[in-house]
């Protein structure tokens, strides 16, 4: 492999184009010949053929006979989940944001607004369909997917009766926690557009009588006095100043016996994932445990425990200083 291969943008863009044109869905529906595919995808047959031939050469899609295409395991991924790959949706926002990487590296700040006119979060607010796609993408990526290995063993903490999920999306994770622990009551904190989609999640889980929703920013004062404040995949979305502000809100809401637990975004003192997409979108980053201790202290918190779970997730527990 040489530098030209490493710098080649052809393959990722071809994947995004294939997803946007729903090629996997069309092939799965029986449109296997390039002429049929072009009609179904509203595309030029010659240009589309070139894209598919490139993807076949890279192991994505198959061409069992000239001009006829079939799905393989990688191509089926474009049929089963297109969120994040569609250039006409949130995937296009993320793809085009890479053009701002040079500015982000020079300044240390995101430059998403250079392309789309607004910072990332403001852009989502201004375009509700994109915000809905983002919420769905976060659920698919694990931000709201039920995961028994996410939380500490709450049976070891019998005093915990109330949980606040800070930035918990549409509430899938909180719903599973409440189902698993019938004595708990929970509060979901997220923006109004996201909270609006949580009722169906809680209803399906049968926990509506034990859950409340706070439709707000987590930069505003949080519901006070809970036994546990939970933040999953939140701090890595923000630069240091904003991450500290979120932790400070947790500290302000907590009691001397409250626990603040974080999952994802903090690693043991090895280098965290560089996660350059977070840099270009929002200026976020992962942090080592040592770096996190400094942020926590500035917010009025101290690390009380940190451990890696069997799944590999790293949990950090904090309390008030």
XYZ file of C-alpha atoms in Angstrom:
321
model
C 0.000 0.000 0.000
C 1.311 3.473 -0.878
C 0.310 7.040 -0.049
C -1.931 7.321 -3.103
C -3.944 4.315 -1.955
C -4.210 5.638 1.580
C -5.341 9.069 0.346
C -7.857 7.660 -2.147
C -11.345 9.047 -1.501
C -12.970 7.035 -4.281
C -14.113 4.023 -2.275
C -15.793 5.851 0.637
C -17.637 8.158 -1.732
C -18.765 5.234 -3.894
C -20.126 3.528 -0.765
C -22.065 6.646 0.180
C -23.433 7.014 -3.358
C -24.501 3.345 -3.386
C -26.291 3.827 -0.072
C -27.976 7.043 -1.158
C -29.240 5.434 -4.387
C -30.467 2.401 -2.390
C -28.632 0.026 -4.721
C -28.689 -2.829 -2.204
C -32.472 -2.514 -1.842
C -32.974 -2.441 -5.606
C -30.784 -5.508 -6.145
C -32.608 -7.301 -3.338
C -35.881 -6.494 -5.141
C -34.651 -8.220 -8.304
C -33.192 -5.311 -10.279
C -29.853 -7.025 -10.846
C -28.914 -5.825 -14.340
C -27.200 -2.465 -14.612
C -29.911 -1.071 -16.898
C -32.633 -2.089 -14.448
C -30.638 -0.680 -11.553
C -30.117 2.634 -13.334
C -33.841 3.016 -13.917
C -34.727 2.057 -10.337
C -32.091 4.408 -8.895
C -32.774 7.271 -11.329
C -29.123 7.230 -12.369
C -27.042 7.184 -15.532
C -26.336 3.545 -16.398
C -22.787 4.066 -17.622
C -21.703 6.109 -14.594
C -23.479 3.781 -12.190
C -21.791 0.781 -13.797
C -18.393 2.351 -13.130
C -19.249 2.913 -9.476
C -20.411 -0.665 -9.013
C -17.382 -2.108 -10.783
C -15.150 -0.176 -8.387
C -17.068 -1.455 -5.382
C -16.934 -5.033 -6.678
C -13.152 -4.696 -6.989
C -13.058 -3.594 -3.350
C -15.134 -6.578 -2.175
C -18.442 -4.707 -1.877
C -21.151 -6.200 -4.128
C -20.524 -9.020 -6.587
C -20.790 -9.262 -10.384
C -21.616 -12.930 -11.082
C -21.886 -12.193 -14.814
C -21.109 -9.069 -16.825
C -23.580 -6.304 -16.094
C -25.416 -8.270 -13.403
C -24.851 -7.492 -9.733
C -25.538 -9.313 -6.473
C -25.259 -8.651 -2.762
C -22.553 -9.986 -0.490
C -22.294 -9.549 3.273
C -20.819 -6.053 3.040
C -23.391 -4.893 0.513
C -26.214 -6.242 2.688
C -25.073 -3.786 5.340
C -26.246 -1.005 3.016
C -29.655 -2.657 2.814
C -30.088 -3.298 6.526
C -28.904 0.091 7.771
C -28.475 3.232 5.695
C -28.518 5.757 8.526
C -25.245 7.616 8.443
C -24.498 6.597 4.826
C -27.166 8.583 2.972
C -25.639 11.674 1.353
C -29.060 13.324 1.314
C -29.389 13.005 5.082
C -27.203 13.050 8.179
C -24.556 11.014 6.346
C -24.069 13.832 3.884
C -23.596 16.309 6.695
C -20.895 14.144 8.248
C -19.211 13.363 4.930
C -18.929 16.963 3.809
C -17.737 18.088 7.252
C -14.403 16.343 6.588
C -13.509 19.214 4.268
C -13.103 21.365 7.401
C -10.434 19.152 8.982
C -7.597 21.510 8.039
C -9.274 24.432 9.812
C -10.035 22.261 12.842
C -6.400 21.141 13.070
C -5.115 24.697 12.726
C -7.487 26.166 15.305
C -8.377 23.245 17.583
C -12.031 24.136 17.097
C -14.719 22.644 14.832
C -15.364 24.461 11.558
C -18.555 22.688 10.500
C -20.201 26.070 10.026
C -17.815 26.807 7.129
C -19.794 24.329 5.033
C -23.307 24.478 6.473
C -23.538 27.984 7.934
C -24.260 26.906 11.498
C -22.473 24.851 14.151
C -23.468 21.169 14.234
C -25.990 21.285 17.091
C -27.611 24.473 15.753
C -27.865 22.878 12.318
C -29.709 19.876 13.745
C -32.104 22.184 15.592
C -32.780 24.064 12.362
C -33.493 20.835 10.438
C -35.758 18.501 12.463
C -35.575 15.607 9.945
C -31.784 15.609 10.324
C -32.151 15.696 14.089
C -34.455 12.670 13.929
C -31.882 10.826 11.816
C -29.168 11.725 14.301
C -31.228 10.343 17.192
C -31.786 7.127 15.253
C -28.083 6.901 14.419
C -27.148 7.326 18.064
C -29.503 4.506 19.032
C -28.032 2.259 16.351
C -24.509 3.098 17.491
C -25.252 2.007 21.011
C -26.157 5.253 22.754
C -29.614 4.009 23.568
C -29.404 0.316 22.834
C -30.091 -1.912 25.846
C -26.809 -3.234 27.179
C -26.605 -5.114 30.486
C -22.912 -4.352 30.726
C -23.329 -0.580 30.708
C -24.306 0.170 34.288
C -22.569 -0.942 37.462
C -24.322 -3.745 39.307
C -27.068 -1.750 40.978
C -27.840 -4.646 43.286
C -24.578 -3.720 45.024
C -26.009 -0.246 45.630
C -29.308 -0.908 47.429
C -29.576 2.732 48.463
C -30.090 3.857 44.862
C -33.733 4.577 44.212
C -33.605 7.370 41.611
C -31.622 7.608 38.369
C -31.178 10.540 35.993
C -30.014 9.651 32.469
C -28.265 12.826 31.284
C -28.504 13.181 27.517
C -30.167 9.778 27.289
C -31.706 10.206 23.839
C -35.099 8.611 23.360
C -34.809 6.624 26.596
C -34.143 3.051 25.404
C -31.349 2.496 27.894
C -33.201 4.051 30.821
C -36.245 1.937 29.984
C -34.168 -1.244 30.198
C -32.604 -0.162 33.486
C -36.033 0.443 34.992
C -37.315 -2.886 33.697
C -34.360 -4.678 35.263
C -34.746 -2.875 38.607
C -38.447 -2.493 39.515
C -37.655 -0.437 42.622
C -36.045 2.369 40.603
C -37.567 5.609 39.361
C -35.891 7.438 36.521
C -35.723 10.804 34.789
C -34.656 11.237 31.182
C -32.923 14.507 30.288
C -32.647 15.526 26.651
C -33.787 18.197 24.228
C -37.533 18.595 23.602
C -37.399 17.194 20.054
C -35.790 13.992 21.372
C -37.886 13.708 24.531
C -40.999 13.829 22.347
C -40.082 10.377 20.999
C -39.482 8.788 24.409
C -43.109 8.139 25.419
C -43.495 5.215 23.026
C -40.236 3.711 24.308
C -41.330 3.890 27.939
C -44.829 2.661 27.103
C -43.457 -0.369 25.271
C -41.233 -1.132 28.260
C -44.117 -0.797 30.711
C -42.317 1.755 32.905
C -44.316 4.928 32.340
C -45.410 4.997 35.968
C -41.779 5.164 37.138
C -40.256 7.616 34.710
C -40.289 11.350 34.132
C -38.917 13.382 31.253
C -37.056 16.691 31.528
C -37.135 18.354 28.120
C -34.105 20.603 28.406
C -30.444 21.073 27.643
C -27.982 19.399 29.983
C -26.237 22.773 30.197
C -29.243 23.948 32.213
C -29.727 22.940 35.880
C -30.436 19.215 36.118
C -33.131 17.534 38.235
C -31.729 17.696 41.749
C -31.262 15.115 44.457
C -31.073 11.873 42.461
C -29.045 8.941 43.762
C -27.377 8.279 40.397
C -26.552 10.537 37.453
C -25.638 8.566 34.365
C -23.801 9.904 31.289
C -23.212 7.548 28.384
C -21.231 8.725 25.355
C -21.824 12.378 26.233
C -18.586 14.093 27.258
C -16.660 12.981 24.174
C -19.055 15.108 22.092
C -17.728 18.308 23.646
C -14.535 20.347 24.078
C -13.079 20.739 27.578
C -14.991 23.878 28.566
C -18.375 22.431 27.672
C -17.545 19.008 29.133
C -16.621 20.698 32.411
C -19.890 22.643 32.349
C -21.890 19.400 31.990
C -20.029 17.833 34.910
C -20.592 20.986 36.960
C -24.339 20.702 36.389
C -24.161 17.137 37.697
C -22.247 18.323 40.750
C -24.759 21.095 41.406
C -27.666 18.656 41.259
C -26.019 15.885 43.286
C -26.230 15.264 47.019
C -23.208 14.197 49.119
C -24.223 10.555 48.598
C -25.044 10.780 44.879
C -22.990 8.907 42.313
C -22.114 10.218 38.847
C -21.242 7.394 36.453
C -19.759 7.827 32.984
C -19.488 5.276 30.200
C -17.459 5.845 27.019
C -15.253 8.823 26.307
C -12.783 8.091 29.127
C -10.047 5.477 28.913
C -7.432 4.206 31.339
C -4.263 6.223 30.948
C -3.596 4.968 27.431
C -4.169 7.169 24.409
C -7.904 7.423 23.623
C -9.345 6.860 20.182
C -8.463 9.961 18.109
C -12.099 10.176 16.878
C -11.438 12.883 14.315
C -15.093 12.987 13.297
C -15.929 14.450 16.700
C -13.199 17.034 16.133
C -14.602 18.255 12.832
C -18.262 18.107 13.869
C -18.260 19.474 17.390
C -14.701 19.717 18.725
C -15.211 16.735 21.006
C -12.587 14.207 22.038
C -11.879 11.213 24.210
C -9.858 11.680 27.394
C -7.543 9.619 29.516
C -8.508 9.005 33.117
C -5.821 11.470 34.171
C -7.223 14.172 31.905
C -10.731 13.450 33.096
C -9.710 13.767 36.749
C -8.671 17.373 36.048
C -12.017 18.211 34.418
C -13.924 16.531 37.224
C -12.010 18.428 39.904
C -12.699 21.734 38.164
C -16.407 20.837 38.199
C -16.387 19.927 41.913
C -16.210 16.155 41.486
C -13.654 13.489 42.323
C -13.136 10.068 40.800
C -14.060 7.379 43.316
C -13.723 4.275 41.132
C -12.854 3.291 37.574
C -12.999 -0.150 35.999
C -13.247 -1.916 32.684
C -16.316 -4.120 32.236
C -16.214 -7.554 30.545
C -17.435 -5.960 27.297
C -14.409 -3.647 27.304
C -16.425 -0.579 28.299
C -14.650 1.635 30.820
C -16.834 3.027 33.623
C -15.873 5.924 35.846
C -17.704 6.683 39.084
C -17.513 10.133 40.668
C -18.829 11.856 43.764
C -18.728 15.335 45.205
C -15.399 16.612 46.485
